[in-house]
Short mmCIF file of C-alpha atoms in Angstrom, two decimals:
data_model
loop_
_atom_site.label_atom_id
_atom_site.label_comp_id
_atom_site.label_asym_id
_atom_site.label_seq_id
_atom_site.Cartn_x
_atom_site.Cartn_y
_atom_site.Cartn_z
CA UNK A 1 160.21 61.73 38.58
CA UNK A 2 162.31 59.60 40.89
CA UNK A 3 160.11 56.80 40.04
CA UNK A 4 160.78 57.76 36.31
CA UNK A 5 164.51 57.23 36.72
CA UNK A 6 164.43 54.18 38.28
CA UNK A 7 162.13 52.28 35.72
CA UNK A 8 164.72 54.04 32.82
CA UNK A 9 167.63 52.86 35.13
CA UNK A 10 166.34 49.37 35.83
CA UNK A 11 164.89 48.39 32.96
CA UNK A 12 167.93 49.70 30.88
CA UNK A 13 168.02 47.20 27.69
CA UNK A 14 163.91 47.75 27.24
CA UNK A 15 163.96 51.85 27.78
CA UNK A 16 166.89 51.46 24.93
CA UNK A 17 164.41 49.36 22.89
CA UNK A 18 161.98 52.04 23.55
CA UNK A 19 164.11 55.07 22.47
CA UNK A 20 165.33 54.04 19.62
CA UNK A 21 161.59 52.72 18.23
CA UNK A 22 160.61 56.60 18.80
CA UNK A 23 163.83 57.84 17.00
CA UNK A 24 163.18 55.43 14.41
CA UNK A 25 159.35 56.48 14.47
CA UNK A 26 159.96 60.02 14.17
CA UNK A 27 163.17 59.30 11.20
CA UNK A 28 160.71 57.58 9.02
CA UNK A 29 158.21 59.38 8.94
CA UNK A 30 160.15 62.75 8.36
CA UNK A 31 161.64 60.30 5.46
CA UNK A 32 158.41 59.75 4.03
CA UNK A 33 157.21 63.45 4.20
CA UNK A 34 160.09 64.34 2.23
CA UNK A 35 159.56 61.69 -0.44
CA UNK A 36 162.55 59.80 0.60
CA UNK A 37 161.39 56.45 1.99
CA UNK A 38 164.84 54.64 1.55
CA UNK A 39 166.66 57.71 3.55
CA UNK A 40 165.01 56.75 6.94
CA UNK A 41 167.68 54.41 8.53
CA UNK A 42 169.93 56.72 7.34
CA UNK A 43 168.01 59.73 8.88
CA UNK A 44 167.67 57.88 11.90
CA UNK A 45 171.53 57.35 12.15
CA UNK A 46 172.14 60.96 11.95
CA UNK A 47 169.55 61.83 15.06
CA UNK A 48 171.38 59.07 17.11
CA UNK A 49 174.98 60.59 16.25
CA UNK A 50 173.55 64.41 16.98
CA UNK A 51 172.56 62.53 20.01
CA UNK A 52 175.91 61.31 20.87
CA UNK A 53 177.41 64.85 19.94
CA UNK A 54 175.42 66.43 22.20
CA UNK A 55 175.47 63.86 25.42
CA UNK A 56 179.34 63.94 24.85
CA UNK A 57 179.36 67.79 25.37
CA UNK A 58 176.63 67.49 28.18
CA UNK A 59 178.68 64.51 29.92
CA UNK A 60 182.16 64.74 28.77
CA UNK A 61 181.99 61.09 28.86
CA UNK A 62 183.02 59.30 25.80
CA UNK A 63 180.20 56.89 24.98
CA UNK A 64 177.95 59.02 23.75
CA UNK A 65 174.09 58.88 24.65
CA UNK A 66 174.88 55.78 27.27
CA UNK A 67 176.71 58.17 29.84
CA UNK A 68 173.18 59.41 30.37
CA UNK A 69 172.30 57.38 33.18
CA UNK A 70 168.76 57.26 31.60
CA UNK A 71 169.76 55.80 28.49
CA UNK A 72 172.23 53.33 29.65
CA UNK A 73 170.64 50.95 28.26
CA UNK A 74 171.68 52.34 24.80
CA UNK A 75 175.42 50.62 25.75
CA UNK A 76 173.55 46.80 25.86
CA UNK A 77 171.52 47.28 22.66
CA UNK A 78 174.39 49.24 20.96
CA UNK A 79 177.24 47.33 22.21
CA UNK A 80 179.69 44.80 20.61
CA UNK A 81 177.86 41.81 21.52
CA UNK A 82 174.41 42.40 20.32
CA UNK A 83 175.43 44.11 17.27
CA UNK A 84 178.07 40.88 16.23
CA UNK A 85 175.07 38.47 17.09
CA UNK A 86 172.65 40.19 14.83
CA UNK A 87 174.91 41.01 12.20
CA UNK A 88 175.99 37.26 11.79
CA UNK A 89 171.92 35.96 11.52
CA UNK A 90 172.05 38.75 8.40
CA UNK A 91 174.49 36.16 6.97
CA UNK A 92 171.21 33.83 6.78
CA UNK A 93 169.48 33.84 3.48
CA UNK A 94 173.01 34.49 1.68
CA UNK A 95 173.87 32.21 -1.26
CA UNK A 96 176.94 30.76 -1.32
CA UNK A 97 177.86 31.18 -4.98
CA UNK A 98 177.24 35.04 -4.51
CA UNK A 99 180.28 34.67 -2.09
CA UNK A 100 182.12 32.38 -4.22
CA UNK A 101 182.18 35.35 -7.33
CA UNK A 102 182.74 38.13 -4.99
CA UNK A 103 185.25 36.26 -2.68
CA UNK A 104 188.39 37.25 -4.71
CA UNK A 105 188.10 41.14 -5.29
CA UNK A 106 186.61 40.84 -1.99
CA UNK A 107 190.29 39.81 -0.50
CA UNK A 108 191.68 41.98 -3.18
CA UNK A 109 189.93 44.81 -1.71
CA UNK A 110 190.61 43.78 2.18
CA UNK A 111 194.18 44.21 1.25
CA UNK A 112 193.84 47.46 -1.19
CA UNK A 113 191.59 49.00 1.46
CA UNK A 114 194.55 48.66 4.50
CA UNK A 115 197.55 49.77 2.70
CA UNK A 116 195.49 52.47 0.91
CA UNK A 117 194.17 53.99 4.38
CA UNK A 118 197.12 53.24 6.41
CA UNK A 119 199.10 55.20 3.27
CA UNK A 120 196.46 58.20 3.45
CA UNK A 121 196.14 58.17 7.15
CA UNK A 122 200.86 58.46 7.72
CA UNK A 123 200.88 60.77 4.54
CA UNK A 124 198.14 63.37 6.32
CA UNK A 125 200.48 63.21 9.68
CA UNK A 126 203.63 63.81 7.66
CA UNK A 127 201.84 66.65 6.13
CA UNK A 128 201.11 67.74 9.58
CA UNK A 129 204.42 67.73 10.76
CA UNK A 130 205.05 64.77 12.18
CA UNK A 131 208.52 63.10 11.87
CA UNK A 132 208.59 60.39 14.30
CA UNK A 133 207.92 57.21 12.44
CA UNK A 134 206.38 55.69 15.72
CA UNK A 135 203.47 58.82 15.87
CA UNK A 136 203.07 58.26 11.83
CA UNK A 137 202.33 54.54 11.96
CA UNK A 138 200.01 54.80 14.49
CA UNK A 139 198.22 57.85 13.15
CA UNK A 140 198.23 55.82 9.66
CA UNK A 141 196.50 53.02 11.41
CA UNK A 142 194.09 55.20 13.04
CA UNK A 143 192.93 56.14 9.46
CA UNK A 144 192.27 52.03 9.02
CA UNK A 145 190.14 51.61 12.25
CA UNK A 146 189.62 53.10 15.41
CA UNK A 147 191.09 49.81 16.88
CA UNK A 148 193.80 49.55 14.70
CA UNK A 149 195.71 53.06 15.64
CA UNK A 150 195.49 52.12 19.62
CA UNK A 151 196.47 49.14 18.84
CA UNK A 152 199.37 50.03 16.74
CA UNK A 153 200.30 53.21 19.07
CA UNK A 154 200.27 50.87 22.24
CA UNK A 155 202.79 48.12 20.47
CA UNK A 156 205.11 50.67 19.12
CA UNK A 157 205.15 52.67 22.35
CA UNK A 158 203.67 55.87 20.81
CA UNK A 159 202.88 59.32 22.22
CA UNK A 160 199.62 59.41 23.84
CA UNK A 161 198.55 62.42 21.71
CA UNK A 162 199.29 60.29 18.60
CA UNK A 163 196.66 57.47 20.21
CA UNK A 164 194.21 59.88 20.46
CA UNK A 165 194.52 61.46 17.31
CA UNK A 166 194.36 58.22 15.80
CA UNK A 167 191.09 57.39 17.50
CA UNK A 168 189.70 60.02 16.59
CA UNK A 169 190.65 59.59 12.77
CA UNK A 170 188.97 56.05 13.20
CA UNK A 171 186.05 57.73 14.48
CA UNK A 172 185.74 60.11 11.80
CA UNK A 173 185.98 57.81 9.61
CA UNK A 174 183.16 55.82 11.00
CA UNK A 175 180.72 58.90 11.23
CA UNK A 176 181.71 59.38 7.44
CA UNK A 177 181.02 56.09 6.40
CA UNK A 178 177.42 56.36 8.51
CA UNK A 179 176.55 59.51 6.45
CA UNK A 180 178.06 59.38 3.36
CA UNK A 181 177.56 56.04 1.75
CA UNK A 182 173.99 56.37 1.06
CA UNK A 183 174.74 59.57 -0.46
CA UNK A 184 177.30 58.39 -2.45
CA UNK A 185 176.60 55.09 -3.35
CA UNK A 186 174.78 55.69 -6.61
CA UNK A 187 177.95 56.77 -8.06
CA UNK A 188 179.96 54.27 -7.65
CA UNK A 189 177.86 51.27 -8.26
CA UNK A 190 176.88 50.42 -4.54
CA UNK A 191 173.85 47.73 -5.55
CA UNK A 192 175.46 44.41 -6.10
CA UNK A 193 176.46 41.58 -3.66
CA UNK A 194 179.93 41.43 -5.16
CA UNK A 195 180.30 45.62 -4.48
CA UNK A 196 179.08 45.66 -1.15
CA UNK A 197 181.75 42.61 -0.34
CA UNK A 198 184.69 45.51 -2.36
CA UNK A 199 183.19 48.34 0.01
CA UNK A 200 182.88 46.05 3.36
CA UNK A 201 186.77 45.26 2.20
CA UNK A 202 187.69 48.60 1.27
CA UNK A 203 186.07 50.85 4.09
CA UNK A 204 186.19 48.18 6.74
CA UNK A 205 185.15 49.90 9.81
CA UNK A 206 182.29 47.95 10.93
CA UNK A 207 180.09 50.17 12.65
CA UNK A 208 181.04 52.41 9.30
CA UNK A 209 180.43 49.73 6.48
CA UNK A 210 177.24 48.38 8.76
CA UNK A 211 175.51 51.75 9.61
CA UNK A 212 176.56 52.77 5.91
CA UNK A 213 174.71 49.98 4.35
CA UNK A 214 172.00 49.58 6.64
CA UNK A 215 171.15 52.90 5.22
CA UNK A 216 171.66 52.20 1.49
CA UNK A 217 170.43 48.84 1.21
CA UNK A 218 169.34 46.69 4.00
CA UNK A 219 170.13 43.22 1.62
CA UNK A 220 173.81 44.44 0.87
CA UNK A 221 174.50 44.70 5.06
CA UNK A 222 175.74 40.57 4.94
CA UNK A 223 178.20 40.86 1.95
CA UNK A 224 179.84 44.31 3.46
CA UNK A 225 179.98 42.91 6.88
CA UNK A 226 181.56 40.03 5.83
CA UNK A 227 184.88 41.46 4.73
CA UNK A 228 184.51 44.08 7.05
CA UNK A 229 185.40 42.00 10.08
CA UNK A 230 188.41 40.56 8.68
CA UNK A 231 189.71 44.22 7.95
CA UNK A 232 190.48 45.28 11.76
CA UNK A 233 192.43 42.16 12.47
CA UNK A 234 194.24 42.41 9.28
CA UNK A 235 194.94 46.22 10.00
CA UNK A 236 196.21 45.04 13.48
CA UNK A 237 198.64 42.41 11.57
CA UNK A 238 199.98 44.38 8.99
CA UNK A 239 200.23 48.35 10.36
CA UNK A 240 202.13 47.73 13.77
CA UNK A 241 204.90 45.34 11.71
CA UNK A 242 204.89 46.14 7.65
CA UNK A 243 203.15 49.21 7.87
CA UNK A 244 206.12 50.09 11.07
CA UNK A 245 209.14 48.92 8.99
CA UNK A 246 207.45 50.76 5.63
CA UNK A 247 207.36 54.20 7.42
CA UNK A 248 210.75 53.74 9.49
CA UNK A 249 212.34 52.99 5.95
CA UNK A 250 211.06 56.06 4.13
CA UNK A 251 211.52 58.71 6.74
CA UNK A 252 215.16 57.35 7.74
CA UNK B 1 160.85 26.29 17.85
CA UNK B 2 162.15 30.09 17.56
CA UNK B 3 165.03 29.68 20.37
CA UNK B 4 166.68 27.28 17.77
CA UNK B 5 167.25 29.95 15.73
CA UNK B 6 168.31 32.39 18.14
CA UNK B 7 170.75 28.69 19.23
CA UNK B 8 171.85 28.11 15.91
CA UNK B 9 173.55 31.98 15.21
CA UNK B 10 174.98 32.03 18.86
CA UNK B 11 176.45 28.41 17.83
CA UNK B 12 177.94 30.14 14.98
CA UNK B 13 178.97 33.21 16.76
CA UNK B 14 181.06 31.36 19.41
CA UNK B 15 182.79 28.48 16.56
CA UNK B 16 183.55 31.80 14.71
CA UNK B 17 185.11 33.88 17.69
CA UNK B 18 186.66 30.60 18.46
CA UNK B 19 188.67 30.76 15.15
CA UNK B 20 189.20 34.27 14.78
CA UNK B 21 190.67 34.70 18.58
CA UNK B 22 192.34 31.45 17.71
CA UNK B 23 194.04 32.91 14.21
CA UNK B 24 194.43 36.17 16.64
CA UNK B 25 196.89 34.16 19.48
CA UNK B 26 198.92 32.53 16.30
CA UNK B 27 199.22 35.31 14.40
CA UNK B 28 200.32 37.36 17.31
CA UNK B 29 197.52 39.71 17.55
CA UNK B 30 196.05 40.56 20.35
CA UNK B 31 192.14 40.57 19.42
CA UNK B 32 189.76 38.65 16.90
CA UNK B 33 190.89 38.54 13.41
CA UNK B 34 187.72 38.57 11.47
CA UNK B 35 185.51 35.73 14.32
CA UNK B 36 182.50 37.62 13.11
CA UNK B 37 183.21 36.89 9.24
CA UNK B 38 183.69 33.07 10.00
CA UNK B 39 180.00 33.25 12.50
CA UNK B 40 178.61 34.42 9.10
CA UNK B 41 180.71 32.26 6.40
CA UNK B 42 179.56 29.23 8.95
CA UNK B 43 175.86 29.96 8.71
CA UNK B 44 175.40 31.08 5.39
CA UNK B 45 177.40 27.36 4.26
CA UNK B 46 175.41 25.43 7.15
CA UNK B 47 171.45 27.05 5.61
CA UNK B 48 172.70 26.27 1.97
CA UNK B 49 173.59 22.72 2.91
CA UNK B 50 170.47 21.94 4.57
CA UNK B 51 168.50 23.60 1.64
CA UNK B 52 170.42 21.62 -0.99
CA UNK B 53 169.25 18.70 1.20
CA UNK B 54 165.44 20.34 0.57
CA UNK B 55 164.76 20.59 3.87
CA UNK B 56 166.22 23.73 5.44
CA UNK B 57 165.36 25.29 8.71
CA UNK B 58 161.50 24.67 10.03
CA UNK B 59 159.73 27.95 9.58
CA UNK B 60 159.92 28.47 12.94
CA UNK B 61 163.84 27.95 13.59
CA UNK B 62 164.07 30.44 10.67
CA UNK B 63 161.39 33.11 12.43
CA UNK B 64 163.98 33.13 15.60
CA UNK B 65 166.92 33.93 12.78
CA UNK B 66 164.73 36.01 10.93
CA UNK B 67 163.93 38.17 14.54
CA UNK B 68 167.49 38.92 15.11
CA UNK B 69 168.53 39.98 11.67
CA UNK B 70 165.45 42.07 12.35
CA UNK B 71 166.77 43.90 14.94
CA UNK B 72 169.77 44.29 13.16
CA UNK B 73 168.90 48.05 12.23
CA UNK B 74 167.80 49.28 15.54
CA UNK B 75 171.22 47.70 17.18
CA UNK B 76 172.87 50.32 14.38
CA UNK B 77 170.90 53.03 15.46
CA UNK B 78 171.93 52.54 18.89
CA UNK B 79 175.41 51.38 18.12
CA UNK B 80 175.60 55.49 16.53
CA UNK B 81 174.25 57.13 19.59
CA UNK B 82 176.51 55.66 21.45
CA UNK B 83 179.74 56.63 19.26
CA UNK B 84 182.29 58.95 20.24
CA UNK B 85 180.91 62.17 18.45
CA UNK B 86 182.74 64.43 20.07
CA UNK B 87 186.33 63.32 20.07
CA UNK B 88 185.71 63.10 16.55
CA UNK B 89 185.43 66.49 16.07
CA UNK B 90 187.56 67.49 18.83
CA UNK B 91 190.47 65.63 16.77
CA UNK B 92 190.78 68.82 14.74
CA UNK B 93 191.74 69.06 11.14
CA UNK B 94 194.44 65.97 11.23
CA UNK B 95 191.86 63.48 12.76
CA UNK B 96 189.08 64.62 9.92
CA UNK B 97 191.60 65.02 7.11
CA UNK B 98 193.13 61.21 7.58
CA UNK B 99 189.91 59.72 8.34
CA UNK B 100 187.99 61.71 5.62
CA UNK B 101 190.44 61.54 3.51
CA UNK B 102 191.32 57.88 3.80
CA UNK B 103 187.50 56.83 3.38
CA UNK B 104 186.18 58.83 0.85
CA UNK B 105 189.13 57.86 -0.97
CA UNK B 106 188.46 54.49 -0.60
CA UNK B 107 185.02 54.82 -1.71
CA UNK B 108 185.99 55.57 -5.21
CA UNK B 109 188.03 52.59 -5.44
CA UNK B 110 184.72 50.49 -4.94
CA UNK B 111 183.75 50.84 -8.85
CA UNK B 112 187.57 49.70 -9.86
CA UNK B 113 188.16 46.96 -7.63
CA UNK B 114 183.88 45.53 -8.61
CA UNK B 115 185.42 45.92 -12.62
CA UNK B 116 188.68 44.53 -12.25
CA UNK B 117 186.80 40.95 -10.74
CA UNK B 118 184.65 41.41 -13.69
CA UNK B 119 187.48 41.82 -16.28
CA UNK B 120 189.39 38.85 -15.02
CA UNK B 121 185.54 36.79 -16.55
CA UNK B 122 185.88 35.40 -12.23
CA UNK B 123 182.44 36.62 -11.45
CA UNK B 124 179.32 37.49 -13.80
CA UNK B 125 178.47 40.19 -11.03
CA UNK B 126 175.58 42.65 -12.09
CA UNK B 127 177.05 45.84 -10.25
CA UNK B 128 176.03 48.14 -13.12
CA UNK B 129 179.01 50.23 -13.52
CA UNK B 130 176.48 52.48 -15.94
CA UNK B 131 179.25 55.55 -15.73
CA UNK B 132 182.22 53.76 -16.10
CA UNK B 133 181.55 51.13 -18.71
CA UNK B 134 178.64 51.28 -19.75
CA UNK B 135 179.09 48.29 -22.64
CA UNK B 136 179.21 46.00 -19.29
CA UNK B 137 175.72 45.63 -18.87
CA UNK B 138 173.99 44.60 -21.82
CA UNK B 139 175.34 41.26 -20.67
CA UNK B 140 174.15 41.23 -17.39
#
């Protein structure tokens, strides 16, 4: 056993490998047994998030399956660095006058998709009782991305319960955006490079918008994740100064 | 060879971080606005140049490419069991109802924002809005 941990401890990044080749074994095949071939990423998201759940109440930690020392590994493959790398090689194989048409509802939707979740996000805290217009902004921006609301919280001095809150809200939205868009995407017309650039610009949490389209359609992932990476830093530009002077002005 | 491949996207990656840390420090951010979208917007225009030049990547630069965007869906797998589950539900009602809220919200907005481009004659897109306007796509 001892021996056991030590190859899962030291070989980290290839027991990660491992794992998630079984969870993706075991999704895919349950996929096909219920007729559903095209639901196995998504399937295989959902393990790896009851996964999480459950190491976060087992641990208390906050990084899911990776505070397992067995499965630390899981924080390498998983982590910002890998993902962005293999994320940006979907870009190959793109053509450029696919980005050209969608490029301009694209931006229009980058800029829809902030105000409209920063607006959603402040309205639910208002509704919730909260007056200060510090806690509101950064709650708002929580409901853009999970970055966005500590960001916002830590430049406007918020209250740390408002910080967490609003990381959480990023979270949740995250998790949503994991399970729902492949559910949801035959309604509202989730097949086309130019829609998957509106939804990357519109949803804009990346681990959301990726996970989300990995699971509806692998070929959409480059268009969504494309405006999707623009949408944090926009979030982070607009919600702690527009967003801030917007919310002090209404609740003065 | 295949580590050109793998060379060519981290080549990308780090002009694109450059930029977007770069627009970050300017703009007064603290972070990377949108380094991963240039990495991408920087390969995709580099590939179509060299193919509108006929020659394009040697199979096997592309096979090193093609390897990582191969992984792409296991890095998402892991990337989810590695989320914060748990604080997400521990947020209670306020943290589900303004992240719910905000992106299911925003989900609908997908089939308005892919029409209005359309509309405006700026891109001959074939989303097939089939329950919203259905005349669209005969032309398509």
């Amino acid at each position: 056993m001892e021996i056991i941990t030590k190859l899962f401890t030291s070989y980290g990044l290839v027991a990660a490998f491992g794992s998630v080749a079984l969870i993706m074994l075991v999704s895919y095949k349950f996929a096909d047994l219920i007729g559903q071939k095209r639901m196995g990423s998504a399937i295989a998201i959902v393990v790896a998030l009851t996964f999480a759940y459950f190491s976060g109440r087992f641990t208390g930690g906050s990084k899911g399956v990776s505070d397992v020392g067995l499965f630390a590994g899981f924080g390498l493959l998983g982590g910002g660095m890998l993902r962005d790398y293999a994320i940006i090689s979907t870009a190959y194989g793109v053509k450029l006058e696919n980005l050209k048409k969608a490029g301009l509802s694209g931006g229009i939707a980058l800029l829809i998709g902030v105000a409209f979740s920063f607006m959603v996000g402040a309205l639910v805290a208002v509704a919730f009782g909260f007056r200060d217009p510090v806690d509101i902004t950064t709650i708002g921006g929580g409901a853009v991305t999970f970055i966005v609301g500590p960001v916002t919280g830590t430049a406007l001095g918020a209250s740390t319960g408002a910080v967490a809150l609003s990381i959480a809200a990023g979270v949740v939205k995250s998790v949503i955006a994991m399970i729902l868009t492949p559910i949801i995407a035959p309604m509202i017309g989730l097949n086309s490079p130019t829609a998957a650039m509106v939804y990357g610009g519109l949803i804009g949490t990346t681990s959301g918008v990726a996970g989300g389209l990995a699971a509806t359609d692998e070929r959409l992932v480059p268009y969504g994740a494309m405006t999707a990476t623009f949408y944090t830093g926009l979030g982070s530009l607009l919600v702690p100064s527009v967003g801030f002077m917007i919310v002090r002005a209404l609740m003065a | 060879m295949e580590i050109f491949g793998l060379g060519i996207v981290a080549f990308c990656m780090f002009v694109g971080s450059f930029i977007g840390r770069f627009l970050g420090d300017v703009l007064g951010v603290k972070g990377d606005v949108g380094g991963v979208g240039f990495a991408m917007l920087l390969l995709v225009v580099v590939s179509n140049y060299l193919e509108s030049k006929n020659k394009g990547f040697s199979k096997k630069t592309e096979n090193g490419i093609l390897l990582l965007a191969a992984l792409y869906i296991p890095i998402v797998i892991a990337m989810a069991a590695i989320q914060d589950v748990v604080s997400a539900f521990a947020g209670g009602f306020v943290a589900f109802a303004a992240g719910g809220l905000a992106t299911i919200g925003a989900m609908f907005l997908v089939p308005l924002i892919s029409k209005l481009d359309k509309e405006n004659g700026k891109a001959g897109a074939n989303a097939k809005n089939e329950r919203v306007e259905p005349q669209f796509d005969s032309g398509n």
